[in-house]
PDB file of C-alpha atoms in Angstrom:
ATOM      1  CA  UNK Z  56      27.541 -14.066 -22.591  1.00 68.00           C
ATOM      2  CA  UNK Z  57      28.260 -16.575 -19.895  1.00 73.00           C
ATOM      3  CA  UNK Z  58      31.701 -14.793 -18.728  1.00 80.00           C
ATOM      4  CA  UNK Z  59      30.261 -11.476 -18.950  1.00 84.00           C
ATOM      5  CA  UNK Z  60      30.690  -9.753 -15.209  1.00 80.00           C
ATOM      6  CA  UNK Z  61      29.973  -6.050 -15.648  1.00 81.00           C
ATOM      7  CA  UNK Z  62      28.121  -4.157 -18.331  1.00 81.00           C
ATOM      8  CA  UNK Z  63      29.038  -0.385 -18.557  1.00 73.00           C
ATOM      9  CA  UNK Z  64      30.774   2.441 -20.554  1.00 65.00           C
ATOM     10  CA  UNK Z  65      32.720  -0.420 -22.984  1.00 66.00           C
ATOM     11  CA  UNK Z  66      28.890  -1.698 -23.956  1.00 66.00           C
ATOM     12  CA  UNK Z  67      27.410   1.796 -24.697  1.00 61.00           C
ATOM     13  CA  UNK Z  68      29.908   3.549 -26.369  1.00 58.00           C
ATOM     14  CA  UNK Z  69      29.209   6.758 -27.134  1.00 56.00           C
ATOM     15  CA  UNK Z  70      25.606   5.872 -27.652  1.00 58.00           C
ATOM     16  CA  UNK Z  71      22.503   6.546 -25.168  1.00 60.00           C
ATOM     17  CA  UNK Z  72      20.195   4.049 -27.201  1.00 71.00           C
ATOM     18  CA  UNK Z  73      17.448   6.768 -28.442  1.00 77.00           C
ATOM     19  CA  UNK Z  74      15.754   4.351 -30.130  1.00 83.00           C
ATOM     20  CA  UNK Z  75      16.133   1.510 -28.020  1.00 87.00           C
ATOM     21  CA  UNK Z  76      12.711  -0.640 -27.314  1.00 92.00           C
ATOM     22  CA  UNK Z  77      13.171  -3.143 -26.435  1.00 94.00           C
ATOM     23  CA  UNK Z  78      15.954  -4.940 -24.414  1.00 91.00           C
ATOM     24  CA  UNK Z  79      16.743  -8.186 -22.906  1.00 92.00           C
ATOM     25  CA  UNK Z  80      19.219 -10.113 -20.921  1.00 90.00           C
ATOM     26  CA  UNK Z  81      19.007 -13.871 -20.535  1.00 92.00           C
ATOM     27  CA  UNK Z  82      21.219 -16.805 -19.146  1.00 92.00           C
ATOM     28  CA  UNK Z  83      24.456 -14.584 -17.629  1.00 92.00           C
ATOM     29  CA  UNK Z  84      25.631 -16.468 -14.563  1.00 91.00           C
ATOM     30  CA  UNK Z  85      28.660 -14.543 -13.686  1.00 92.00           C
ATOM     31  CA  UNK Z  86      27.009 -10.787 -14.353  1.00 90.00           C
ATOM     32  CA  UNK Z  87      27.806  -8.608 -11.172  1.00 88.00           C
ATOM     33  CA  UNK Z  88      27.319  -5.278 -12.070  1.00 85.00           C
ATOM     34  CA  UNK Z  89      25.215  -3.025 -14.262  1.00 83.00           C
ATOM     35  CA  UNK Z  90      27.034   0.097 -14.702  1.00 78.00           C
ATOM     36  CA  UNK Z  91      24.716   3.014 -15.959  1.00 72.00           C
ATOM     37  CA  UNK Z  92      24.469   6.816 -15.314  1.00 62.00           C
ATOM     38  CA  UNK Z  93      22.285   9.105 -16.768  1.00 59.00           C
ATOM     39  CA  UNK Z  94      18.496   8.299 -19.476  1.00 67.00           C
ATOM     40  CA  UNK Z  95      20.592   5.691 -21.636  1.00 74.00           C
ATOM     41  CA  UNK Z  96      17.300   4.336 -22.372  1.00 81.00           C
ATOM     42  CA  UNK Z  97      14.522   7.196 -23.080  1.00 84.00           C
ATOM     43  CA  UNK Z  98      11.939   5.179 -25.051  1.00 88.00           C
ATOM     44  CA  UNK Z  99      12.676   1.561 -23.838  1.00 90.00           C
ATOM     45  CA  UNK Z 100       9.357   0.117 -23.805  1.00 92.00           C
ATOM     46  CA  UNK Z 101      10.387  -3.621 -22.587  1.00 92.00           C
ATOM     47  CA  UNK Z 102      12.914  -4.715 -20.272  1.00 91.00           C
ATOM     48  CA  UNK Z 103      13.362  -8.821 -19.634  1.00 91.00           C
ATOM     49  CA  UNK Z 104      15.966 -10.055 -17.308  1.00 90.00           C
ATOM     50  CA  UNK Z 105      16.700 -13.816 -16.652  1.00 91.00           C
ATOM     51  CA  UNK Z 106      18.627 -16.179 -14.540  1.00 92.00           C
ATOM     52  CA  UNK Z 107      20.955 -13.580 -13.816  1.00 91.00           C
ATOM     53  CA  UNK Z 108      22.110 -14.933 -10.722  1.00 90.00           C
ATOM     54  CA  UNK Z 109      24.591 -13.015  -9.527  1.00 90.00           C
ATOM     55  CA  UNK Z 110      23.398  -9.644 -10.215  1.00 89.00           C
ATOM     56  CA  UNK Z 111      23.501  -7.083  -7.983  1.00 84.00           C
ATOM     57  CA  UNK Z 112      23.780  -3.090  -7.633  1.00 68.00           C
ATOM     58  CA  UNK Z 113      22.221  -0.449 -10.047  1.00 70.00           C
ATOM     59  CA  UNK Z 114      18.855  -0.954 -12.998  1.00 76.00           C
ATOM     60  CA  UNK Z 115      18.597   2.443 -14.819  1.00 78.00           C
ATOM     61  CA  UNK Z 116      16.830   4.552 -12.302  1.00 75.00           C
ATOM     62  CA  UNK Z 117      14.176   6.023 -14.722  1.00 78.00           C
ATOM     63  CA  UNK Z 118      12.521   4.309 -17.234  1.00 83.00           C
ATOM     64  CA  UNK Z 119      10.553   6.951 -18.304  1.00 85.00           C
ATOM     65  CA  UNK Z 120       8.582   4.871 -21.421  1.00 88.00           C
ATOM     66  CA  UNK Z 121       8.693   1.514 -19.804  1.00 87.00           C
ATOM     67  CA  UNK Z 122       5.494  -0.299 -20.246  1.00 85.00           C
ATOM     68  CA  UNK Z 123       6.743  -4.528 -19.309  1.00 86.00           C
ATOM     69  CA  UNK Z 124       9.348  -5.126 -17.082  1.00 84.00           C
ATOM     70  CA  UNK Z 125      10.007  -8.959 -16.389  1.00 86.00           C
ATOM     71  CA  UNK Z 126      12.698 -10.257 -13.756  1.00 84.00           C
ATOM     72  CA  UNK Z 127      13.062 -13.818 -13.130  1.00 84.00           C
ATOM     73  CA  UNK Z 128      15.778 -15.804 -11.537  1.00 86.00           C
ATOM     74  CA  UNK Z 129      18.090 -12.469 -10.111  1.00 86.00           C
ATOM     75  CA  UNK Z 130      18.145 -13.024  -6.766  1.00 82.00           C
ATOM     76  CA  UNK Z 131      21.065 -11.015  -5.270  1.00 83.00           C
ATOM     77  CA  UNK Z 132      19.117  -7.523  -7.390  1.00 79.00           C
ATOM     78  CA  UNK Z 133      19.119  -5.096  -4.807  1.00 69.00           C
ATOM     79  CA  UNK Z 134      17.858  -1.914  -6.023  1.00 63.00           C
ATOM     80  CA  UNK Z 135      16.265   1.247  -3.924  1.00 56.00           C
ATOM     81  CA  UNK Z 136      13.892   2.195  -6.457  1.00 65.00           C
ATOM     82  CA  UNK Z 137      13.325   2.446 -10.427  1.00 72.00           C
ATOM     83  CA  UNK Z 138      11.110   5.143 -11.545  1.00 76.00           C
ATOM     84  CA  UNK Z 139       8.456   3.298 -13.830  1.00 78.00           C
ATOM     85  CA  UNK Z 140       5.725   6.062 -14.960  1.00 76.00           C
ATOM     86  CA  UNK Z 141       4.120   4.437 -17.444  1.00 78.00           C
ATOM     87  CA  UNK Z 142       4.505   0.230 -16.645  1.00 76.00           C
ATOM     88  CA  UNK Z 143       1.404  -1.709 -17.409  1.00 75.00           C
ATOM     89  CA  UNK Z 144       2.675  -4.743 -17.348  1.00 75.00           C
ATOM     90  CA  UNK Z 145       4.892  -6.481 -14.746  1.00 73.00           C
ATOM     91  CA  UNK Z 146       6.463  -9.688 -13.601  1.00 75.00           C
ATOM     92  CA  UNK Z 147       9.003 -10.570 -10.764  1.00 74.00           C
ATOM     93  CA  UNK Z 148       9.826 -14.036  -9.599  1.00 76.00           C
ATOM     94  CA  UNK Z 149      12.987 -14.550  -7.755  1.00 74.00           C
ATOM     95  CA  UNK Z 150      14.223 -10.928  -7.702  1.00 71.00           C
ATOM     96  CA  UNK Z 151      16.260  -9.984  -4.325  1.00 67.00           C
ATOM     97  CA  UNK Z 152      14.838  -6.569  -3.564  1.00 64.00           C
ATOM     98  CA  UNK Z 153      13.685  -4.231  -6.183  1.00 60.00           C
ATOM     99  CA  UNK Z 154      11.314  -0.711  -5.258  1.00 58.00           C
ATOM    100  CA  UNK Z 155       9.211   0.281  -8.195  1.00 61.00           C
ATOM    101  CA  UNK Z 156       7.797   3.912  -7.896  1.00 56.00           C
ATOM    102  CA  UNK Z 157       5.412   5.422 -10.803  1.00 52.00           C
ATOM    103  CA  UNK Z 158       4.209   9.063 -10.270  1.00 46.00           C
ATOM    104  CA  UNK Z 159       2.510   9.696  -7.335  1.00 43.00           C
ATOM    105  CA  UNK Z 160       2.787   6.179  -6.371  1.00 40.00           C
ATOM    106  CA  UNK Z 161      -0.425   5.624  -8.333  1.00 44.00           C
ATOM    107  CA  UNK Z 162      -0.383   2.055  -9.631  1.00 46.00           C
ATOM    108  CA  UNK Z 163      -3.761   1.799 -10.467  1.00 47.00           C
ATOM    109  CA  UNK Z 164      -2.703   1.708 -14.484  1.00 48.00           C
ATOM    110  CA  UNK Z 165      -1.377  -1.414 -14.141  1.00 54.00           C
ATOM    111  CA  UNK Z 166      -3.001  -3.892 -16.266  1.00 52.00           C
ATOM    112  CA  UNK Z 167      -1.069  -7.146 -15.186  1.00 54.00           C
ATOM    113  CA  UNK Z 168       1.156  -7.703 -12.984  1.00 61.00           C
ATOM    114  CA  UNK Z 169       2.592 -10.659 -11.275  1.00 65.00           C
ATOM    115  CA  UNK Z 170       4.721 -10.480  -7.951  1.00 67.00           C
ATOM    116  CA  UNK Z 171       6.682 -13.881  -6.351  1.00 69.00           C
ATOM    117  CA  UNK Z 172       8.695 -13.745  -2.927  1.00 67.00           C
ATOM    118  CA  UNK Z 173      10.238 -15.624  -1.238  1.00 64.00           C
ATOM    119  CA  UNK Z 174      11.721 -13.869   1.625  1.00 58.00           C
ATOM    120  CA  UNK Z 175       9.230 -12.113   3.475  1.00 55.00           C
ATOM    121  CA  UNK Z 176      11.871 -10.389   5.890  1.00 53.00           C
ATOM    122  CA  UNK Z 177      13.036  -8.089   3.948  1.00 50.00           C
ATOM    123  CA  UNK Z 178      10.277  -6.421   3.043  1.00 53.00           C
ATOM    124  CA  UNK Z 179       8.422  -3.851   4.535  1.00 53.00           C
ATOM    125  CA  UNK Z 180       5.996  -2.562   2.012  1.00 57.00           C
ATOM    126  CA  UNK Z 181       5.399  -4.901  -1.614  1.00 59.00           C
ATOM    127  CA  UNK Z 182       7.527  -3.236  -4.582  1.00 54.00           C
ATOM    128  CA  UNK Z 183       4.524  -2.072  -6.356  1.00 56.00           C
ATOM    129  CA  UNK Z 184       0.970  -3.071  -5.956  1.00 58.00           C
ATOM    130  CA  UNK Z 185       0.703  -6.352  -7.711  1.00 65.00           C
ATOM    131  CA  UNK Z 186      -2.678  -7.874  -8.993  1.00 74.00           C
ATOM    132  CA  UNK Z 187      -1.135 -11.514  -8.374  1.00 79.00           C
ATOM    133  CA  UNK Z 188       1.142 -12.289  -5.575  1.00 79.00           C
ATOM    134  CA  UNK Z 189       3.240 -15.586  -4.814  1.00 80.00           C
ATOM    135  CA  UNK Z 190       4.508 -15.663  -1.559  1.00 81.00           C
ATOM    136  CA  UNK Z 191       6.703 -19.211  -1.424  1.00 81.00           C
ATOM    137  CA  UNK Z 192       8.726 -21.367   0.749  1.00 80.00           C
ATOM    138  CA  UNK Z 193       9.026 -18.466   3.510  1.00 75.00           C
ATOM    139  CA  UNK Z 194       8.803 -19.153   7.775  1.00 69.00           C
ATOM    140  CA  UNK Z 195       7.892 -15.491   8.532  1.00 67.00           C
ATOM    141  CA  UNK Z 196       4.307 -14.648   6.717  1.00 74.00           C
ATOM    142  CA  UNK Z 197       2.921 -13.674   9.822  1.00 75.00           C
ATOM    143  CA  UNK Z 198       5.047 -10.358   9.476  1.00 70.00           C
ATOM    144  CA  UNK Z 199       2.899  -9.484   5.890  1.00 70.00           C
ATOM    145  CA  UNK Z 200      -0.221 -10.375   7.270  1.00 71.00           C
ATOM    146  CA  UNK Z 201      -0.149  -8.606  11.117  1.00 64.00           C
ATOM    147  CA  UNK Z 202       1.486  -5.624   9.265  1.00 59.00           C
ATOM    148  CA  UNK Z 203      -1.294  -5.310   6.361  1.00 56.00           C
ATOM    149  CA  UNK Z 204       1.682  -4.928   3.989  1.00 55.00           C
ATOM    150  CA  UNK Z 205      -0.612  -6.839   1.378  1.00 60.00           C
ATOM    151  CA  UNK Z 206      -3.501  -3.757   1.651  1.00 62.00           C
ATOM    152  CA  UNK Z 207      -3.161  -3.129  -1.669  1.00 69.00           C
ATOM    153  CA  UNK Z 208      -4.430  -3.588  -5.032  1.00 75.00           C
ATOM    154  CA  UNK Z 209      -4.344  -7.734  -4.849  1.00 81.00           C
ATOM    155  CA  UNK Z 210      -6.772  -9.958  -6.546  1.00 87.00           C
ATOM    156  CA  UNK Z 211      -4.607 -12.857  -6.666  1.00 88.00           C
ATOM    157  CA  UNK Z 212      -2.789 -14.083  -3.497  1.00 88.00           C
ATOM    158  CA  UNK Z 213      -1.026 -17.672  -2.927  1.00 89.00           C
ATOM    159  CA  UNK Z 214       0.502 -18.572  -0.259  1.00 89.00           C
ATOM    160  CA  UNK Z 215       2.742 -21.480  -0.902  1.00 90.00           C
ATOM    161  CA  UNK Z 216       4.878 -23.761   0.966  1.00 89.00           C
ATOM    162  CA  UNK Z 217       5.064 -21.930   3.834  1.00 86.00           C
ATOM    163  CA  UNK Z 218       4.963 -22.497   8.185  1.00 82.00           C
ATOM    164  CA  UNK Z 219       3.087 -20.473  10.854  1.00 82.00           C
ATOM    165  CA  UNK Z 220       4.930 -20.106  13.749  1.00 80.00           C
ATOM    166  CA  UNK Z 221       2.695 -18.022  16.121  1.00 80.00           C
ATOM    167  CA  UNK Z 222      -1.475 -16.542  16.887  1.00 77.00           C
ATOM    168  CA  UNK Z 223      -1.902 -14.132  14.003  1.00 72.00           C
ATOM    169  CA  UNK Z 224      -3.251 -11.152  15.728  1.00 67.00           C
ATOM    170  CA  UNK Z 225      -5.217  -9.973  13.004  1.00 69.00           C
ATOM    171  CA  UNK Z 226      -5.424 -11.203   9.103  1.00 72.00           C
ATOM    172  CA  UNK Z 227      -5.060  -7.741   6.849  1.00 75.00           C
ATOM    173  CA  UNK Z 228      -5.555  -9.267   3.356  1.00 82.00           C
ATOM    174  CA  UNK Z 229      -6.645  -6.713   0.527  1.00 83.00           C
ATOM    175  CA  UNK Z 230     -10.941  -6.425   0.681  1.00 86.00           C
ATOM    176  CA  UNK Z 231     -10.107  -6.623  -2.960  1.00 88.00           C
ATOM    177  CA  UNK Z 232      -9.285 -10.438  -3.173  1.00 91.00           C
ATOM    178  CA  UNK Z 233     -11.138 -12.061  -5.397  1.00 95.00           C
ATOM    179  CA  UNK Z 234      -8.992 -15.779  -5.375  1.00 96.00           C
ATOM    180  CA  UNK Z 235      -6.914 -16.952  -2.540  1.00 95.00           C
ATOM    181  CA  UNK Z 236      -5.099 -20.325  -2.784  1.00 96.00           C
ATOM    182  CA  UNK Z 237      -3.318 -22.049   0.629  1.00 95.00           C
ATOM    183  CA  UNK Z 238      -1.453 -24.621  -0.848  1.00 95.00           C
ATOM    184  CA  UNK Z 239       1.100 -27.199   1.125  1.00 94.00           C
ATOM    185  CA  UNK Z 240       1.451 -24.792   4.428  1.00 92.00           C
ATOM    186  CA  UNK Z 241       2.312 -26.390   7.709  1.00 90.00           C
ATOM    187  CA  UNK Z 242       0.899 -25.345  11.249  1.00 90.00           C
ATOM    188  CA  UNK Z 243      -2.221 -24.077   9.826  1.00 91.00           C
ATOM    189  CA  UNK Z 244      -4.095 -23.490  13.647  1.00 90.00           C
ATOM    190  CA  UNK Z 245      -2.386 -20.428  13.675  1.00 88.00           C
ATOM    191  CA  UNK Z 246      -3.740 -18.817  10.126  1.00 88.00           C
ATOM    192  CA  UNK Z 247      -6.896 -20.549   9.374  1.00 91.00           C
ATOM    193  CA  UNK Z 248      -9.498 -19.631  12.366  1.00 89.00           C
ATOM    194  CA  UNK Z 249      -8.391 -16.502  12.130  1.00 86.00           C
ATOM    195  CA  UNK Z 250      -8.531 -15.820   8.381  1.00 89.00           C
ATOM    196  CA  UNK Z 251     -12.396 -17.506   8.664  1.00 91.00           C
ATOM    197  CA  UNK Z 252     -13.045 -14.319  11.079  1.00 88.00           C
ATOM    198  CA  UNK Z 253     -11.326 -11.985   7.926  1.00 88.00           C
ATOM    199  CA  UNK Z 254     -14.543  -9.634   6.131  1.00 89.00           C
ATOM    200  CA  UNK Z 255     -13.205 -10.713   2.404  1.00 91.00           C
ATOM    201  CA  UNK Z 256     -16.457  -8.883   0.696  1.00 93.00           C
ATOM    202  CA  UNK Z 257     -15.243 -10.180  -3.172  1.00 95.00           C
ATOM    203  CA  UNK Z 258     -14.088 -13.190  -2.595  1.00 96.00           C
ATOM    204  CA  UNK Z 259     -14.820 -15.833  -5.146  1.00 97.00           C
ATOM    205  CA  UNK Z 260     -13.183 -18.587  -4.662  1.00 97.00           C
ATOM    206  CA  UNK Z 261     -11.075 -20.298  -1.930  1.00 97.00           C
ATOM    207  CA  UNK Z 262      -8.834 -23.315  -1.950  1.00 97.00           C
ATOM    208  CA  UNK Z 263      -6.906 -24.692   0.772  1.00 97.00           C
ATOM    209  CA  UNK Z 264      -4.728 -27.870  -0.386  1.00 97.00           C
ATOM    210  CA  UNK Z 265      -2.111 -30.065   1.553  1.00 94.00           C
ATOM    211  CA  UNK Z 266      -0.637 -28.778   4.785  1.00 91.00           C
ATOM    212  CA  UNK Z 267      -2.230 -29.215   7.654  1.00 92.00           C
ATOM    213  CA  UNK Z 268      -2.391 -28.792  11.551  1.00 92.00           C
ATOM    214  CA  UNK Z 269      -0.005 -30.147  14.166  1.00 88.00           C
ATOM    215  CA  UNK Z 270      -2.646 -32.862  15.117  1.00 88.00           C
ATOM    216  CA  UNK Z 271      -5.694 -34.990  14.380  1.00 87.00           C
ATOM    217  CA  UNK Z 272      -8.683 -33.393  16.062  1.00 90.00           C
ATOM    218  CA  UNK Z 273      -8.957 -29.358  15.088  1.00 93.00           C
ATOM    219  CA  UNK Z 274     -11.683 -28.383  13.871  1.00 94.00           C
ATOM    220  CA  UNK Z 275     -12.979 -24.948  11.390  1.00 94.00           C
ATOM    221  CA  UNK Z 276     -16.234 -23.090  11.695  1.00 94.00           C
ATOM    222  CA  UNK Z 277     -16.962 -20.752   8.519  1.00 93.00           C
ATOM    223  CA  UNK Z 278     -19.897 -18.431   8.728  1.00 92.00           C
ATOM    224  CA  UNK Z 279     -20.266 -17.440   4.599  1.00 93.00           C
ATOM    225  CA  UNK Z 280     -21.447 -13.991   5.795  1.00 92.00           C
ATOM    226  CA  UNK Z 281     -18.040 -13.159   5.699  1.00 93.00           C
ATOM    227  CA  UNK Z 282     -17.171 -14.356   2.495  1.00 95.00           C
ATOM    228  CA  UNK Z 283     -20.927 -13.393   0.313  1.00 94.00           C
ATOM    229  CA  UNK Z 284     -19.203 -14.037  -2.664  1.00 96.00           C
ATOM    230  CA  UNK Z 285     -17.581 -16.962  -2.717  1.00 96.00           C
ATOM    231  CA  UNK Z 286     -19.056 -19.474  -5.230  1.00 97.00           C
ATOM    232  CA  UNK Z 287     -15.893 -22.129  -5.298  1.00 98.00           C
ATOM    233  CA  UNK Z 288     -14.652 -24.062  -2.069  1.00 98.00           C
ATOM    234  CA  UNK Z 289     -12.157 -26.611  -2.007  1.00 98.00           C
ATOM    235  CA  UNK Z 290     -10.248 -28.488   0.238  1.00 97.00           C
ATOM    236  CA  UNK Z 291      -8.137 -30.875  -0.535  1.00 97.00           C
ATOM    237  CA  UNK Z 292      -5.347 -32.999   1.092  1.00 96.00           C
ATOM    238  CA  UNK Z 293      -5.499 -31.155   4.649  1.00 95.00           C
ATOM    239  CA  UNK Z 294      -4.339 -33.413   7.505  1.00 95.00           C
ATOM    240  CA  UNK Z 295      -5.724 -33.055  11.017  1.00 95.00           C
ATOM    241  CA  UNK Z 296      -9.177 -31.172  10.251  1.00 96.00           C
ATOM    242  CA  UNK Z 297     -12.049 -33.702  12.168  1.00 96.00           C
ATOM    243  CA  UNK Z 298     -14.591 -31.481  12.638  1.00 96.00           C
ATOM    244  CA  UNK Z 299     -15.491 -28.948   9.669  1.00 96.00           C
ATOM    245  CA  UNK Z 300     -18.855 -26.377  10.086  1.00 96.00           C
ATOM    246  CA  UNK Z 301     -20.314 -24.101   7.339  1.00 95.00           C
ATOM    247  CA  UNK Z 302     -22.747 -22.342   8.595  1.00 90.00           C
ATOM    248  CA  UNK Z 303     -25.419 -19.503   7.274  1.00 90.00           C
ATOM    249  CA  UNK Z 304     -26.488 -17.104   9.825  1.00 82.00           C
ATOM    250  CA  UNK Z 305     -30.205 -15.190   9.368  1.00 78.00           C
ATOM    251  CA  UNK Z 306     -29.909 -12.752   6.873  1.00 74.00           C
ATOM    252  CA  UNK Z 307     -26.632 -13.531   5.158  1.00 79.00           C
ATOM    253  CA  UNK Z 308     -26.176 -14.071   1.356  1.00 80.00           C
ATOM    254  CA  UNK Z 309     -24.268 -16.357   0.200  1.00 89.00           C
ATOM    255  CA  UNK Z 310     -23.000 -17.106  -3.004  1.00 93.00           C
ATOM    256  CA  UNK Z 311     -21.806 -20.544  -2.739  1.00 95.00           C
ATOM    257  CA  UNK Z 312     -22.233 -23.023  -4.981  1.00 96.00           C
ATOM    258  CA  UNK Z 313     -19.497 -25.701  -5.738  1.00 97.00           C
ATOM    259  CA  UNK Z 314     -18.264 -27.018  -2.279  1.00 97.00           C
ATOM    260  CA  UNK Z 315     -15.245 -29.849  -2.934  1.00 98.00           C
ATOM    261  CA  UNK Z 316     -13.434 -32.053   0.340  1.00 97.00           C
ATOM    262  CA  UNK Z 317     -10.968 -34.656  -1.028  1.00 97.00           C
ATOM    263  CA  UNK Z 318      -8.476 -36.433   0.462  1.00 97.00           C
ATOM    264  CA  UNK Z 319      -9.059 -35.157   4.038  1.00 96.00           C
ATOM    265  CA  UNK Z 320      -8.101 -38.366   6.464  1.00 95.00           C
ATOM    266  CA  UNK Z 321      -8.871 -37.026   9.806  1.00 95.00           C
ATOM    267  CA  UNK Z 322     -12.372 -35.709   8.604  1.00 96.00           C
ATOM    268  CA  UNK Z 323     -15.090 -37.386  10.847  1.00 96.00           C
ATOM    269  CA  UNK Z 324     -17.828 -34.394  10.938  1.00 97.00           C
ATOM    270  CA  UNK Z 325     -19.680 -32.022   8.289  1.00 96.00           C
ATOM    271  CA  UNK Z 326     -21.701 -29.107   9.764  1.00 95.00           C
ATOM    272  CA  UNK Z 327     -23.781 -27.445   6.814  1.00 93.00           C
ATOM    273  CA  UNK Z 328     -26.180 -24.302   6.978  1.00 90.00           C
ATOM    274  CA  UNK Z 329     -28.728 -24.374   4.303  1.00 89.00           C
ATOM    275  CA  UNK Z 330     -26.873 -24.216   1.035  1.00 90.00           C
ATOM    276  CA  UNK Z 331     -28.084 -24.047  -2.812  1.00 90.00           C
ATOM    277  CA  UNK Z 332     -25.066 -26.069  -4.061  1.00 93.00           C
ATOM    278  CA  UNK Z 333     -24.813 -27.352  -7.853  1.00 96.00           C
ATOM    279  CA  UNK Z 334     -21.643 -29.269  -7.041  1.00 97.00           C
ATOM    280  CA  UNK Z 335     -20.992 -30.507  -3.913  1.00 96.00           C
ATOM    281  CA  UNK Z 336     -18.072 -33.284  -3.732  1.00 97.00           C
ATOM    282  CA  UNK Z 337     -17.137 -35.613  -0.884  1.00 97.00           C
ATOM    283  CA  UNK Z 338     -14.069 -37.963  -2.047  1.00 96.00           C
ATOM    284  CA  UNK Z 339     -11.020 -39.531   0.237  1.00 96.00           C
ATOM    285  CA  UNK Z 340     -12.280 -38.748   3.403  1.00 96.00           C
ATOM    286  CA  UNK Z 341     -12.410 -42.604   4.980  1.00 95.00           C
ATOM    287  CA  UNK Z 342     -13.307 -41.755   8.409  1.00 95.00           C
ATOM    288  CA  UNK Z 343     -16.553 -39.302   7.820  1.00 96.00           C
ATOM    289  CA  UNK Z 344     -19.033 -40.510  10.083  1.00 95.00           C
ATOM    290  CA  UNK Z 345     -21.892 -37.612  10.387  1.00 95.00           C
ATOM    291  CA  UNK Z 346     -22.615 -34.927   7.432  1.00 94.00           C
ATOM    292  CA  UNK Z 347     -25.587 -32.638   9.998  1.00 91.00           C
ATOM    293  CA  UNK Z 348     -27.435 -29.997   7.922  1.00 86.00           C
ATOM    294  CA  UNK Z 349     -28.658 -27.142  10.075  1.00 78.00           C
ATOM    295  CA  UNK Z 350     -31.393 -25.041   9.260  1.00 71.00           C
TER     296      UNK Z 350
END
């Protein structure tokens, strides 16, 4: 298949694949075009596409019966929409730009679905409403997260490899986020104090690994009123955080109860409120100095 560059009319025949269910297509660097018209595919159930880099142009516009659709590696796929009614299952990773409408733009049906991108600039709402997004390797986040493109059904949100350029004027995650990973993310002044000011009511657990700030001496106040919830903290490997404050106000639940730091070289001060911790973890951090608990 590697010196296939279109698929149309000489593929289907005279057929429109009644019974079709299932269909994949793997491993075809020099595929340009997908030529289809019309329902060629009335009860295909699963659609997998794959390192299909070169791709571009036309999917089958409805998919009435599709239930799994998985695209990985097609990153020139530039579709305006695919009508998906009944998908429960989804995965895109590497995908150019793909729209994904069900009926009445309800995607509440979904049962899992998995969303990587990698350039944020393009988009200006998600292609469906993904219960774990990857957002990777991309300079302009602060465009998703001013814009509260990601207010939707997200439980699952990493943030990977990325650089803040800018004050984010507000943080507009999904109230539904229940894990949110920071990992290897450069210039973090700009994202962190103000996502410790972001109302994430389900919010379980929160890690925050590599990356780092632009110097040696910023420090992080967290009141866990904000976050009653969360039960798993880490931080790990985060360069230029000296001064770090969890704090309990009068009133507040809090849920916490396995706080991690490792690895954090700059860290010289550790503000607590009054926590009920089972695990609390203190490795790599050669220059801590004070560890205060305030009642």
């Amino acid at each position: 298949m590697a010196r296939v560059e279109h698929v149309g009319s000489e593929f289907y025949g005279t057929a429109s694949f009644q019974s079709l269910e299932t269909l994949s297509f793997k491993e075809m660097p020099n595929w340009e075009k997908w030529l289809c018209c019309g329902e060629l595919f009335p009860h295909l159930q699963k659609l997998f596409m794959q390192d299909c880099p070169k791709l571009t142009g036309k999917l089958p516009e409805h998919l009435l019966s599709l239930e799994e659709l998985q695209i990985y590696g097609c990153p020139r796929l530039l579709v305006a929409s695919v009508t998906v009614p009944a998908i429960r299952k989804l995965t895109m990773v590497d995908f150019g730009k793909l729209q994904l409408q069900m009926l009445d733009y309800d995607f509440t049906a979904l049962e899992t679905s998995n969303i990587e991108i990698s350039d944020v600039a393009q988009w200006k709402q998600l292609p469906g409403a993904p219960h774990q997004l990857s957002i990777r390797g991309c300079d302009s986040v602060e465009s998703l997260l001013d814009e509260e493109i990601l207010q939707t059904n997200i439980h699952d949100l990493e943030i990977d490899d990325c650089s803040f350029s800018r004050s984010l004027q507000k943080v507009g995650l999904p109230t539904t986020l229940k894990l949110l990973t920071i990992s290897s993310c450069s210039k973090l002044e700009f994202l962190l104090p103000e996502l410790f000011r972001c109302h994430l009511p389900v919010l379980e657990r929160l890690r925050i690994v590599h990356g780092g700030f632009t110097d040696d001496s910023h420090s992080l106040s967290l009141s866990l009123g904000i976050f009653p919830k969360l039960s798993y903290f880490l931080i790990k490997g985060l360069n230029g955080l000296a001064k770090l404050s969890i704090l309990i106000s009068e009133g507040d639940l809090t849920s916490l109860r396995q706080f991690n730091l490792s690895n954090i070289p700059n860290l010289e001060t550790i503000e607590l409120g009054p926590l009920v911790l089972e695990n609390f973890v203190i490795r790599g951090c050669s220059k801590l100095r004070s560890l205060v608990e305030r009642e």
